[in-house]
mmCIF file of C-alpha atoms in Angstrom:
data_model
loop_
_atom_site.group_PDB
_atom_site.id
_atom_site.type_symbol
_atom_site.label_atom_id
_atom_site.label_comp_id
_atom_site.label_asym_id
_atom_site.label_seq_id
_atom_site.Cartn_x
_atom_site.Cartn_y
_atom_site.Cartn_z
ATOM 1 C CA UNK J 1404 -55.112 -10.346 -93.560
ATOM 2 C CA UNK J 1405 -51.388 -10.542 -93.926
ATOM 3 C CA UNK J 1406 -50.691 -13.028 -91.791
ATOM 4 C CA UNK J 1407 -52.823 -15.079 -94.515
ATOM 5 C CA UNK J 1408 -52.197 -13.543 -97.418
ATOM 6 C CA UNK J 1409 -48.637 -15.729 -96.884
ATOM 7 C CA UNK J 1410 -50.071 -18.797 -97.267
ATOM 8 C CA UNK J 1411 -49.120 -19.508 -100.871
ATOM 9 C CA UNK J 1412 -45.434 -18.780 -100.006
ATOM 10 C CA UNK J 1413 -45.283 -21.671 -98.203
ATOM 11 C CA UNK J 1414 -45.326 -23.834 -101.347
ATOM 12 C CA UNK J 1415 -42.492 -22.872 -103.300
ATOM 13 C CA UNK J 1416 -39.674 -23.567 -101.322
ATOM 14 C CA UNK J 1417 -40.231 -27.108 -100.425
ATOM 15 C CA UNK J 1418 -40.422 -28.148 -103.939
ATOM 16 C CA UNK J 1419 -36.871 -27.322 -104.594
ATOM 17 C CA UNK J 1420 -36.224 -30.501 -102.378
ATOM 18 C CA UNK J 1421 -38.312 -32.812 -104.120
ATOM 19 C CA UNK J 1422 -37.560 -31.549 -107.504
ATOM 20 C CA UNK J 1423 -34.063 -33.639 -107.811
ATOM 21 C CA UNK J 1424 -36.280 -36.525 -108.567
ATOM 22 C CA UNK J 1425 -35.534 -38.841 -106.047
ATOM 23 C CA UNK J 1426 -36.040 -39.416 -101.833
ATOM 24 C CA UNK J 1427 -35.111 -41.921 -99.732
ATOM 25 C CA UNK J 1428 -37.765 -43.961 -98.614
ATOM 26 C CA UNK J 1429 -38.207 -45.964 -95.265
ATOM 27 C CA UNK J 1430 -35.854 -49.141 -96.587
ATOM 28 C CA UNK J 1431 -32.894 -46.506 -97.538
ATOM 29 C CA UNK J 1432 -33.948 -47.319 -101.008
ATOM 30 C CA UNK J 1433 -34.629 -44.461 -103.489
ATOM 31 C CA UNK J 1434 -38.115 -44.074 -105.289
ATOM 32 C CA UNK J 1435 -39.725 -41.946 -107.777
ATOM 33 C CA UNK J 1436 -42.083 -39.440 -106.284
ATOM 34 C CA UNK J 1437 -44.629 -37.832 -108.163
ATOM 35 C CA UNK J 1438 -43.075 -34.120 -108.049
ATOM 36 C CA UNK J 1439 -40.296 -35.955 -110.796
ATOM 37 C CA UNK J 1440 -43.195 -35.850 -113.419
ATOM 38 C CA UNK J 1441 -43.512 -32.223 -113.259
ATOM 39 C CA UNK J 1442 -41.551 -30.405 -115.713
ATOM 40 C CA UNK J 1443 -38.996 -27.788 -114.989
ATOM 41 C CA UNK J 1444 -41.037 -25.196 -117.276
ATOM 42 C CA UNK J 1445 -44.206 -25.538 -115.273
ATOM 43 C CA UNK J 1446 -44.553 -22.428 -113.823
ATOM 44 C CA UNK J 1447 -46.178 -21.391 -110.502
ATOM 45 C CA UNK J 1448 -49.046 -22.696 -111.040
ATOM 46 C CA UNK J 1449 -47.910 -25.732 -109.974
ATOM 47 C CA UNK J 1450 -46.755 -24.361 -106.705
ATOM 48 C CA UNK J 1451 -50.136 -23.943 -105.549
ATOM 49 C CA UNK J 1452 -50.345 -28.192 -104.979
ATOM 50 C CA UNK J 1453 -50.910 -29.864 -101.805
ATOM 51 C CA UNK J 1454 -47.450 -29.832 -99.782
ATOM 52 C CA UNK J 1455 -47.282 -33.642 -98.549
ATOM 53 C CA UNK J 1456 -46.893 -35.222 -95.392
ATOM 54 C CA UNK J 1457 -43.601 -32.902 -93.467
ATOM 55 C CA UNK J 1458 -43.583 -30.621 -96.050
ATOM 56 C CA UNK J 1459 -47.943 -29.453 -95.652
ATOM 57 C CA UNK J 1460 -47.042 -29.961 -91.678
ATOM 58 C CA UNK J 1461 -44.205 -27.574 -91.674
ATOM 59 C CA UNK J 1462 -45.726 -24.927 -93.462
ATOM 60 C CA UNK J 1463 -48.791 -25.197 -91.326
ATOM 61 C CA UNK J 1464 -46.411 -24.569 -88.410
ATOM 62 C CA UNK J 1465 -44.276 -21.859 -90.847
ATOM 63 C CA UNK J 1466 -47.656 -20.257 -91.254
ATOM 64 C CA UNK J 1467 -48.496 -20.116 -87.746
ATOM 65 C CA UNK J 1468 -44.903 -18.189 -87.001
ATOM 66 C CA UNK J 1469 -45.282 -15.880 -89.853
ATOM 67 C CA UNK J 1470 -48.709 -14.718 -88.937
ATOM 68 C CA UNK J 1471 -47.655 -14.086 -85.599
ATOM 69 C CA UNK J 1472 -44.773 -11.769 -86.529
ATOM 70 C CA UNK J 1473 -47.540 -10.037 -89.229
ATOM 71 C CA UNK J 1474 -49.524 -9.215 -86.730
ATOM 72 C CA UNK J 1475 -46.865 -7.964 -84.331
ATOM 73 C CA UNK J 1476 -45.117 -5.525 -86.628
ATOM 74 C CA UNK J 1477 -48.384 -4.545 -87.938
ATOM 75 C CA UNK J 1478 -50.517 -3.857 -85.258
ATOM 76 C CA UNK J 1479 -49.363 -0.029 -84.229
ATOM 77 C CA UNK J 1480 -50.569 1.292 -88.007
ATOM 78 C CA UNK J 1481 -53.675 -0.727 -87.835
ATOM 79 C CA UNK J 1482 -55.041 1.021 -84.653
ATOM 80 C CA UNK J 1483 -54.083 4.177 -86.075
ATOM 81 C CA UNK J 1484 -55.833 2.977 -89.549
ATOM 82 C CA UNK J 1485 -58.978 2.114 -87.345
ATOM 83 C CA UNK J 1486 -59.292 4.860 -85.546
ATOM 84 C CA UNK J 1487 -58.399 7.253 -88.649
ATOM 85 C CA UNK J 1488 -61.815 5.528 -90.437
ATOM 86 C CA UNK J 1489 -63.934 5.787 -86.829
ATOM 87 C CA UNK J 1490 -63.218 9.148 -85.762
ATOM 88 C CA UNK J 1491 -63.599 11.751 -88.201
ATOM 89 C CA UNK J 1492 -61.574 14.226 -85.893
ATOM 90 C CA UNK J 1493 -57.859 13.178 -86.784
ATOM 91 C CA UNK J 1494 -57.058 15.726 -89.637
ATOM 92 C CA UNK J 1495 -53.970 13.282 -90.825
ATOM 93 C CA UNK J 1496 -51.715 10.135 -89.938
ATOM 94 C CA UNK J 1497 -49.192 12.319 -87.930
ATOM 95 C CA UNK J 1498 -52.220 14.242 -85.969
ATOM 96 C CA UNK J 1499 -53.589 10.444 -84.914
ATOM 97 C CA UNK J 1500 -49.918 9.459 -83.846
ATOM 98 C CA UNK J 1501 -49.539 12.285 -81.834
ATOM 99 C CA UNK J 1502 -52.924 12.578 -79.929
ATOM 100 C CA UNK J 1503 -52.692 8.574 -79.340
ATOM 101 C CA UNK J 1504 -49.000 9.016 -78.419
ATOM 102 C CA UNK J 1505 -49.736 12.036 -75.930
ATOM 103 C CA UNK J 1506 -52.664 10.632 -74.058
ATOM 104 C CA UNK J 1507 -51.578 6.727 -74.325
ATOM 105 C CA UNK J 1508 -47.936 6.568 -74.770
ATOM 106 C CA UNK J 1509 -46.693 3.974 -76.606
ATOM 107 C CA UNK J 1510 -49.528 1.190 -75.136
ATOM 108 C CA UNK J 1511 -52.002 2.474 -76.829
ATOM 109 C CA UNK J 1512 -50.983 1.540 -80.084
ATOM 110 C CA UNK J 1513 -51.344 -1.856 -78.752
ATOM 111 C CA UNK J 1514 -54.586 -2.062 -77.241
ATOM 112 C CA UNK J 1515 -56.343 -5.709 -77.885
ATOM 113 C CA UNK J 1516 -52.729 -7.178 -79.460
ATOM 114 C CA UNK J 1517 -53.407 -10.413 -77.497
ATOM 115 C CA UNK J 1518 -56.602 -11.846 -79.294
ATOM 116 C CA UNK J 1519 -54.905 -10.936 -82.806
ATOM 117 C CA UNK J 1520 -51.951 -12.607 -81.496
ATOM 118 C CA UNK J 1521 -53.251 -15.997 -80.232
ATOM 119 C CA UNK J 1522 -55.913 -16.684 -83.104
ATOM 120 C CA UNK J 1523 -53.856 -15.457 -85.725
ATOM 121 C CA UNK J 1524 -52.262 -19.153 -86.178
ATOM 122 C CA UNK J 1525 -56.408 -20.738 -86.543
ATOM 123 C CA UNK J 1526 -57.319 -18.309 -88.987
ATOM 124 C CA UNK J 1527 -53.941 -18.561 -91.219
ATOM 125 C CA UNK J 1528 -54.726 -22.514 -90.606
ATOM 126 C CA UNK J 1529 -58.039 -22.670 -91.953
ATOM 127 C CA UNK J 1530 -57.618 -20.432 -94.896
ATOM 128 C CA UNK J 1531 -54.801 -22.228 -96.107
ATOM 129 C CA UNK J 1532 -56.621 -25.408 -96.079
ATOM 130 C CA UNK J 1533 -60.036 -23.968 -97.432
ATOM 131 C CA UNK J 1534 -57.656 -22.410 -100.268
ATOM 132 C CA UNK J 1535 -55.748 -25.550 -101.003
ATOM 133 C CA UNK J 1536 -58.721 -28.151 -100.835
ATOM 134 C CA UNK J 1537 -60.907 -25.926 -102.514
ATOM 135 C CA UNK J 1538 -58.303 -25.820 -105.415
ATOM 136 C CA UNK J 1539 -58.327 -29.452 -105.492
ATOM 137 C CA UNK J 1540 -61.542 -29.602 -105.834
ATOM 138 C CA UNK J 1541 -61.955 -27.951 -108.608
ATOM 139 C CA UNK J 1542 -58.909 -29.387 -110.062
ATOM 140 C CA UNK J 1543 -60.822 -32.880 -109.705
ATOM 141 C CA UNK J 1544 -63.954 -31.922 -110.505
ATOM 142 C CA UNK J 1545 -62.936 -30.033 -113.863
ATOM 143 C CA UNK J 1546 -59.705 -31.608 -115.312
ATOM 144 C CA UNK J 1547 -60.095 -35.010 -113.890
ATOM 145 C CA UNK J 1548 -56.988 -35.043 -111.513
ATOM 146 C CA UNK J 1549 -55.811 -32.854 -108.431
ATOM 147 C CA UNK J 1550 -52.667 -32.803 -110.189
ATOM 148 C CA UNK J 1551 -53.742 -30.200 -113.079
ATOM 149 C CA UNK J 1552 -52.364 -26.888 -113.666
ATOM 150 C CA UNK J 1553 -55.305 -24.520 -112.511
ATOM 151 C CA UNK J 1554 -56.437 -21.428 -114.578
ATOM 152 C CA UNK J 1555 -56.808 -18.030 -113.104
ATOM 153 C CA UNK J 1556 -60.321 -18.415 -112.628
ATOM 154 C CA UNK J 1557 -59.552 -21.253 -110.226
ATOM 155 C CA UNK J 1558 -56.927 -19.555 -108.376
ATOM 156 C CA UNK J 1559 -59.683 -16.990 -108.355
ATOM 157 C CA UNK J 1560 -62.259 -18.771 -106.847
ATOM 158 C CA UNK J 1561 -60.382 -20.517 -104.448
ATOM 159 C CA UNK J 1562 -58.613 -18.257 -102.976
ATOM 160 C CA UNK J 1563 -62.136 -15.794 -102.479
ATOM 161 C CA UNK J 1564 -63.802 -19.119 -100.911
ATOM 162 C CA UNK J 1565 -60.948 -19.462 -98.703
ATOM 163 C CA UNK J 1566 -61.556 -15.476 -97.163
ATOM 164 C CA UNK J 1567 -65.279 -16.237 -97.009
ATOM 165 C CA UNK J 1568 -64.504 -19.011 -94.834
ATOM 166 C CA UNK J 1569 -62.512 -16.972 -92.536
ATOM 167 C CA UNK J 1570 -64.950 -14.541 -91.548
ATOM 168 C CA UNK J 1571 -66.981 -16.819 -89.117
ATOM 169 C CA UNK J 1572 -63.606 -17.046 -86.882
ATOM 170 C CA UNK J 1573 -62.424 -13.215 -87.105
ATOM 171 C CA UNK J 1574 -65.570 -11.587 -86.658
ATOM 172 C CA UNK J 1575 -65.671 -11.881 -82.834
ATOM 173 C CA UNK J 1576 -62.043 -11.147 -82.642
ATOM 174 C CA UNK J 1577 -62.216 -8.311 -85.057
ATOM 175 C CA UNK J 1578 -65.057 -6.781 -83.045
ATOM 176 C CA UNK J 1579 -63.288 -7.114 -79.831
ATOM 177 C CA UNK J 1580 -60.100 -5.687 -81.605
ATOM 178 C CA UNK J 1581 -62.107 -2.567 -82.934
ATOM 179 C CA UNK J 1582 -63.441 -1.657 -79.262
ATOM 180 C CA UNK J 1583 -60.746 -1.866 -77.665
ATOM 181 C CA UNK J 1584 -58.512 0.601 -80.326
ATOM 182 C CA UNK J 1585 -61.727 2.498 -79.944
ATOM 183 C CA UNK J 1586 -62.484 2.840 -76.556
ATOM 184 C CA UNK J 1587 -60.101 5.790 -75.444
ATOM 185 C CA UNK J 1588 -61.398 8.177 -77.732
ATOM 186 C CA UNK J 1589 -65.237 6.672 -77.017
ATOM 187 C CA UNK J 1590 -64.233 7.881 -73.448
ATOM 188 C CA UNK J 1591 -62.591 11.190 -74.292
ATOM 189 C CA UNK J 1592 -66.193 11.987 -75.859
ATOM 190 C CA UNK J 1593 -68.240 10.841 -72.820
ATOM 191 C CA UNK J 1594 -66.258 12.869 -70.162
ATOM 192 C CA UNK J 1595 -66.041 16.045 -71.226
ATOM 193 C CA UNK J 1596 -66.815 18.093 -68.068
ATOM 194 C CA UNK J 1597 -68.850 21.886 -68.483
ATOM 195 C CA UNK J 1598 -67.318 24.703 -66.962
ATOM 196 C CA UNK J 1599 -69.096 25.192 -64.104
ATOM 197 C CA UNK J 1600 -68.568 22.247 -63.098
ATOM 198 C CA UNK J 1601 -64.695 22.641 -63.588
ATOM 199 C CA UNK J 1602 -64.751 25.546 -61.507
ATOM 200 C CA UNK J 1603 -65.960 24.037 -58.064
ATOM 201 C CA UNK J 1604 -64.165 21.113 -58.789
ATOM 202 C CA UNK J 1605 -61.037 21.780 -56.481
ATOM 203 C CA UNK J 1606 -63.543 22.514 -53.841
ATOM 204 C CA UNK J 1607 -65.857 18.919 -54.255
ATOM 205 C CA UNK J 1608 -62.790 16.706 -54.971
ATOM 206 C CA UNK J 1609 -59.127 17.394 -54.422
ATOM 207 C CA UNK J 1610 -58.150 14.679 -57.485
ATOM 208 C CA UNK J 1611 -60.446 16.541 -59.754
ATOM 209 C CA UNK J 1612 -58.720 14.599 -62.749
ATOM 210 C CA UNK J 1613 -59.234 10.627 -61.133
ATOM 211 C CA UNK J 1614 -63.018 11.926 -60.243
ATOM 212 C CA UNK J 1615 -63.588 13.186 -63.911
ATOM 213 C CA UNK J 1616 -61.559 10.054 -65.182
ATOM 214 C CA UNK J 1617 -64.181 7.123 -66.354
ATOM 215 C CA UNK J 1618 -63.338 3.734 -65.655
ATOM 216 C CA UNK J 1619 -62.486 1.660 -69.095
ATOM 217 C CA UNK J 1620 -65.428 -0.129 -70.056
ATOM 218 C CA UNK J 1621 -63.700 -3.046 -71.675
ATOM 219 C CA UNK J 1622 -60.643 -4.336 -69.490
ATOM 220 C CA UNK J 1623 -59.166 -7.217 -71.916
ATOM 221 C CA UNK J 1624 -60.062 -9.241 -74.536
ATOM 222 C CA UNK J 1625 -61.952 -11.781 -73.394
ATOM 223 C CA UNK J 1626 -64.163 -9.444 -70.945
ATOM 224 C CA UNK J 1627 -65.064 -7.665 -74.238
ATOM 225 C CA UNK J 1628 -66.042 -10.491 -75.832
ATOM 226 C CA UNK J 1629 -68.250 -11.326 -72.757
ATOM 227 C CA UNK J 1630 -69.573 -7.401 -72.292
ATOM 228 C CA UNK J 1631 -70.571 -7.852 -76.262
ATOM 229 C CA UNK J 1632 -72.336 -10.515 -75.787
ATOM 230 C CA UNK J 1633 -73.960 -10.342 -73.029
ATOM 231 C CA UNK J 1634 -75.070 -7.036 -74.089
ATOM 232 C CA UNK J 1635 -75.686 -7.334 -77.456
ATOM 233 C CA UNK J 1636 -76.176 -11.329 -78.014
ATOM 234 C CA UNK J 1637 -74.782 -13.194 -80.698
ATOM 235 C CA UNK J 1638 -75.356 -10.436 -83.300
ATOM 236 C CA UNK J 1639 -73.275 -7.841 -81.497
ATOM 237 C CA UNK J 1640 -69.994 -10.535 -81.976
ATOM 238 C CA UNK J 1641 -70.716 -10.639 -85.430
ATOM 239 C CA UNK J 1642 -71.860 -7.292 -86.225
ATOM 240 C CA UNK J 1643 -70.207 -5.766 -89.417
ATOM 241 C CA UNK J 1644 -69.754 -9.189 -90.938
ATOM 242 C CA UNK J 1645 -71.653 -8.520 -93.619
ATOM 243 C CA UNK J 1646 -68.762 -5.937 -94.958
ATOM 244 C CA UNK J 1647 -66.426 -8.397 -93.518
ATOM 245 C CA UNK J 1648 -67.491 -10.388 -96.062
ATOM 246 C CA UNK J 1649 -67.582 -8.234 -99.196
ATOM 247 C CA UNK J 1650 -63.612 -7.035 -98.089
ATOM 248 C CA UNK J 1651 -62.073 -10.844 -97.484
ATOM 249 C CA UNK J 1652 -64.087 -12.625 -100.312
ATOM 250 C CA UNK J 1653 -62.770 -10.285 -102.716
ATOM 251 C CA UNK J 1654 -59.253 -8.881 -101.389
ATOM 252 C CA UNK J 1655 -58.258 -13.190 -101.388
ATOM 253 C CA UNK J 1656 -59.277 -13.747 -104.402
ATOM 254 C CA UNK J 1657 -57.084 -10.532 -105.292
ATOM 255 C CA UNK J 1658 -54.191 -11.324 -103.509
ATOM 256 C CA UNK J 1659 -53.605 -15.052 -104.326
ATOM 257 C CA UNK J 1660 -54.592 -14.445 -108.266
ATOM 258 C CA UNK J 1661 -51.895 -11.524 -108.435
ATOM 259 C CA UNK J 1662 -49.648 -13.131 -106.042
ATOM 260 C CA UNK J 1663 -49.353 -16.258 -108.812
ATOM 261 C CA UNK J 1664 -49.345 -13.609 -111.737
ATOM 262 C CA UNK J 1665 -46.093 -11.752 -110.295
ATOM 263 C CA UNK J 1666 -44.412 -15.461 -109.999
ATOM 264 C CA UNK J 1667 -44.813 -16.270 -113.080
ATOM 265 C CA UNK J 1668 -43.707 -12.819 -114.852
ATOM 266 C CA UNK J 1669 -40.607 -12.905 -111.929
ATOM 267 C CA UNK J 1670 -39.719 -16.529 -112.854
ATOM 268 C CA UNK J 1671 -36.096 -16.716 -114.466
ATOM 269 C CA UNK J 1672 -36.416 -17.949 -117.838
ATOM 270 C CA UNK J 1673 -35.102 -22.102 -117.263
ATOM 271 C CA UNK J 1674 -36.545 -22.417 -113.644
ATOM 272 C CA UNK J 1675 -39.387 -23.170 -111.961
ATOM 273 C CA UNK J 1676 -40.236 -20.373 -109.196
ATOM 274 C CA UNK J 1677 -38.395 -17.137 -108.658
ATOM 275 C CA UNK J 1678 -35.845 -16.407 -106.374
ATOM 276 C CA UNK J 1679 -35.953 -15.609 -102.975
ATOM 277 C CA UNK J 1680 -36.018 -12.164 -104.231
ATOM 278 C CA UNK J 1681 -38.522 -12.012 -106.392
ATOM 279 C CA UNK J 1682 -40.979 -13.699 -103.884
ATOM 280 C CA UNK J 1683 -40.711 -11.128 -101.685
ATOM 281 C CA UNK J 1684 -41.438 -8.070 -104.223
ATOM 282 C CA UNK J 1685 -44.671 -10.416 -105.644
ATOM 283 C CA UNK J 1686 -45.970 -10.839 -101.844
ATOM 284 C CA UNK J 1687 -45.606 -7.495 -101.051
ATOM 285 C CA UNK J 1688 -47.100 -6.357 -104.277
ATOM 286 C CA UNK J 1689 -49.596 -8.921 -103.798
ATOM 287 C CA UNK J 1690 -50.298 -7.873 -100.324
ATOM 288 C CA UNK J 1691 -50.766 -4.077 -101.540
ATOM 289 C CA UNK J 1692 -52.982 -4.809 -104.079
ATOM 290 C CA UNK J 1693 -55.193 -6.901 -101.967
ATOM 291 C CA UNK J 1694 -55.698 -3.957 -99.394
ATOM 292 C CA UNK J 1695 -56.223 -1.545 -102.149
ATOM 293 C CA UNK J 1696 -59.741 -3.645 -103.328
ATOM 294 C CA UNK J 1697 -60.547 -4.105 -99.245
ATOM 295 C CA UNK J 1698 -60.203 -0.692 -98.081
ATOM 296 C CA UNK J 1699 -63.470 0.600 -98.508
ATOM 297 C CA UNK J 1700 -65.658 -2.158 -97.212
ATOM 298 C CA UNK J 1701 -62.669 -2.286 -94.434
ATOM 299 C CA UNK J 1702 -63.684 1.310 -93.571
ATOM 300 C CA UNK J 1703 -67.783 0.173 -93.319
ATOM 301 C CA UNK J 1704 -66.644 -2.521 -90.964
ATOM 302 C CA UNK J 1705 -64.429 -0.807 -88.579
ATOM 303 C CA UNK J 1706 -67.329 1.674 -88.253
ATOM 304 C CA UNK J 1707 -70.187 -0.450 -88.068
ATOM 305 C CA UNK J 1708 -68.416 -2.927 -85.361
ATOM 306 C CA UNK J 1709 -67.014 0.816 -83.669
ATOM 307 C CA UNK J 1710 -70.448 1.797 -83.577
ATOM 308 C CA UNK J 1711 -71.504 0.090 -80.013
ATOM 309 C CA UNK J 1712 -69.960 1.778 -77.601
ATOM 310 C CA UNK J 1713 -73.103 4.330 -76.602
ATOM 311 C CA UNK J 1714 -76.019 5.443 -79.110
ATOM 312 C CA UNK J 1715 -75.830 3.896 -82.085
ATOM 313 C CA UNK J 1716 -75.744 5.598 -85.176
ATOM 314 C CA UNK J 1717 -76.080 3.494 -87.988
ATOM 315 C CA UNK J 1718 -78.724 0.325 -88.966
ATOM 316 C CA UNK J 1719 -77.031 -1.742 -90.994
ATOM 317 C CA UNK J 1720 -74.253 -1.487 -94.205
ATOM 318 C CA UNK J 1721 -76.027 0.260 -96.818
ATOM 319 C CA UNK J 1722 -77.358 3.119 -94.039
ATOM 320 C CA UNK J 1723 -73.681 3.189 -92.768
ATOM 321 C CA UNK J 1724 -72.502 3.763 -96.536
ATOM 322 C CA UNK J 1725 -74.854 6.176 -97.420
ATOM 323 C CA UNK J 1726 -74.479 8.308 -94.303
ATOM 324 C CA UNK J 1727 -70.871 7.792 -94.004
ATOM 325 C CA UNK J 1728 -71.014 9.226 -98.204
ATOM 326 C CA UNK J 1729 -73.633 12.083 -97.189
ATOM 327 C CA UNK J 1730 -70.990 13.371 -94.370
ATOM 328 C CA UNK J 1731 -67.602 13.118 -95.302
ATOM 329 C CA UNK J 1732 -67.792 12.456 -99.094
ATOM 330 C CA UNK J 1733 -66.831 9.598 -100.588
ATOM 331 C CA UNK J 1734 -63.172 10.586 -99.898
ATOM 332 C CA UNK J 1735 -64.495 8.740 -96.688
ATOM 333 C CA UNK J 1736 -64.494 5.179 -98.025
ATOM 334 C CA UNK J 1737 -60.781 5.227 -98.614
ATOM 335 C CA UNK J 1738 -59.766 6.541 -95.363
ATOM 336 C CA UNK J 1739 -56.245 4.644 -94.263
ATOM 337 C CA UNK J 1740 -55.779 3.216 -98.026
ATOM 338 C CA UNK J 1741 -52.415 4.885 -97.500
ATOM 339 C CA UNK J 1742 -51.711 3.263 -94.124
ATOM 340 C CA UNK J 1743 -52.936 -0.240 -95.570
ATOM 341 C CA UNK J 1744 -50.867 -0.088 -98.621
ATOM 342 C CA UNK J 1745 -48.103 1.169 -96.327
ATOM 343 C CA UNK J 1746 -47.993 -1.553 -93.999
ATOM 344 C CA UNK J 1747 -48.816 -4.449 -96.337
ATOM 345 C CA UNK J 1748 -45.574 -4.518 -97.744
ATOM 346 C CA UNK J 1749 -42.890 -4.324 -95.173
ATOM 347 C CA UNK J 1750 -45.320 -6.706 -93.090
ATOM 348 C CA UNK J 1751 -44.916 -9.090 -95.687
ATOM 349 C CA UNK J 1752 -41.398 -8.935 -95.924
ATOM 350 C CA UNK J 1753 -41.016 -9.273 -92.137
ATOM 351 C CA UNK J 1754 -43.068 -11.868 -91.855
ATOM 352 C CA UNK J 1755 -41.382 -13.805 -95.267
ATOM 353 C CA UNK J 1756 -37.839 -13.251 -93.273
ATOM 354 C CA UNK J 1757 -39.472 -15.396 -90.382
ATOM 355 C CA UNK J 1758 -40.503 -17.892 -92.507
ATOM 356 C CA UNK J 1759 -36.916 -18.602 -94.117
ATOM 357 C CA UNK J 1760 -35.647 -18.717 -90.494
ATOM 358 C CA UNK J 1761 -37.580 -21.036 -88.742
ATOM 359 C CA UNK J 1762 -37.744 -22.987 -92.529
ATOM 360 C CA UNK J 1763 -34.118 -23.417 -91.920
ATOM 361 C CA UNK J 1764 -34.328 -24.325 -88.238
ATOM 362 C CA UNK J 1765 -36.828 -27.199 -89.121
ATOM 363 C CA UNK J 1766 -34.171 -27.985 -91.863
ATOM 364 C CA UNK J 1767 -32.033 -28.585 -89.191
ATOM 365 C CA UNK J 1768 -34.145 -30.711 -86.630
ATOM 366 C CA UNK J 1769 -35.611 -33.289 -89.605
ATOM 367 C CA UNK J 1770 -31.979 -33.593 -90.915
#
């Protein structure tokens, strides 16, 4: 979600190019561009327009590069998050750390980092565009012109439309994600040997530990992908989408409507965007607040696409919430709020200071 949840950051810096009033145009001549029109008092709404020609193509690319460094940073608290809302055995943060630490070393806080990694760029793509067209849109369609200042309610709208959207690309990946920050602890369960067994061991097999010692069931990405479907179809790829939907739809629409609220309350009285400053503090808050509203549909998910490796236990989202409720209270449904709120802010600083670099390395290449 982070690595998306930038996507409105892209706009503001650009415009303090265009905002002198004048570029050069293919003849060396200068002309007016339509940015000149806009007022210095507009506010942030107006950041939230269509970046033109190098400008929208850098910050596609910008996007790309943030999401991947998102993702990166964030990855070791998100498998201790998922597992945390799977496995109801980890008393605390600290006691998930150490038991993943002690039995996986420091890889298995990376399990299934590669998928993440290499679709992160397609998903930040397409919900940038669904958010900005579908702004348009309704800019047209309402107000006459693309060009209008857009109420809250569009900002609102848009930006839930554009998390909608993404859920047909990150299901598969998110269920292939889940297994594989899953699967150690599926086969701690699976192979625990009885004692009489234990006892003749030495005398059966000299390596009692590589006989006892399952083989992993997923070995990668991609062969997860192909186990799940082949096993399960096309359902078992997009199994827990339906709370998949219910956490993007609503977290977007949460983090770009608060994102453009902090702007605009952080805006220096005479200009039009806030420092570099107070974009961070509104994308971090922004990012926070979105994971606060997506945690407990984000704990249905990671248990309902969890919930294939052996029998499963639950038939669907409502039976999932109500037994998940009936078990562990509803205390259960905001299991790793902390570690979501946690990482959503110095993600989104991270992956802001990678945007400002490789902003001013394209800087550099154009000019």
């Amino acid at each position: 979600m982070e690595g998306c949840h930038q996507a409105l950051r892209c706009s503001w810096e650009p415009l303090k190019v265009v905002e002198r009033g004048m570029l050069p145009d293919r003849a060396g001549s200068r002309q007016q561009t339509r940015w000149e029109q806009t007022p210095c008092s507009a506010g942030p709404w107006d950041r939230v327009s269509l970046l033109k020609s190098k400008e929208h193509a850098g910050a596609a690319g910008l996007e790309s590069t943030k999401g991947v460094c998102g993702v990166a940073v964030g990855y070791p608290l998100d498998t201790v998050k998922v597992r945390i809302q799977t496995e109801a055995k980890y008393t605390s943060i600290w006691h998930c750390i150490r038991n993943t630490y002690s039995q996986e070393r420091v890889w298995g806080f990376y399990r299934g980092l590669s998928l993440p990694v290499c679709t992160v760029s397609l998903v930040s793509s397409v919900s940038f565009g669904t958010y900005h067209h579908c702004l348009a849109h309704i800019c047209r369609f309402r107000y006459g012109s693309t060009d209008a200042k857009p109420t809250k309610a569009d900002i609102t709208l848009s930006g839930g439309a554009s998390g909608l959207v993404r859920v047909f690309l990150t299901s598969p990946t998110e269920v292939a994600k889940v297994r594989l920050q899953t699967q150690a602890q599926a086969q701690t369960q699976q192979r625990r040997p009885s004692a009489s067994w234990t006892s003749v061991a030495p005398a059966l097999c000299p390596a009692t530990n590589a006989c006892l010692e399952p083989r992993p069931k997923y070995h990668g990405p991609l062969h997860c992908l192909v186990t799940v479907a082949r096993e399960e179809g096309l359902r078992g790829l997009y199994k827990g989408s339906s709370a998949l939907l219910l956490r993007d739809g609503h977290s977007f629409a949460t983090y770009f409507l608060s994102y453009a609220m902090l702007c605009e309350w952080l805006t220096p009285a005479g200009h039009s965007q806030p420092d570099v400053l107070g974009v961070l503090v509104a994308g971090g808050c922004a990012g926070v607040l979105a994971w606060a509203v997506a945690t407990p549909m984000d704990v249905i998910k990671s248990r309902l696409q969890a919930d294939g490796q052996g029998q499963q236990r639950y038939r669907g989202l409502l039976h999932c919430v109500v037994t998940s409720v009936r078990e562990e209270g509803p205390r259960v449904l905001f299991k790793g709020l902390t570690l979501n709120c946690c990482r959503a802010f110095p993600v989104n600083m991270v992956v802001f200071v990678a945007y400002e670099a490789v902003l001013r390395l394209t800087r550099r290449l154009f000019t």
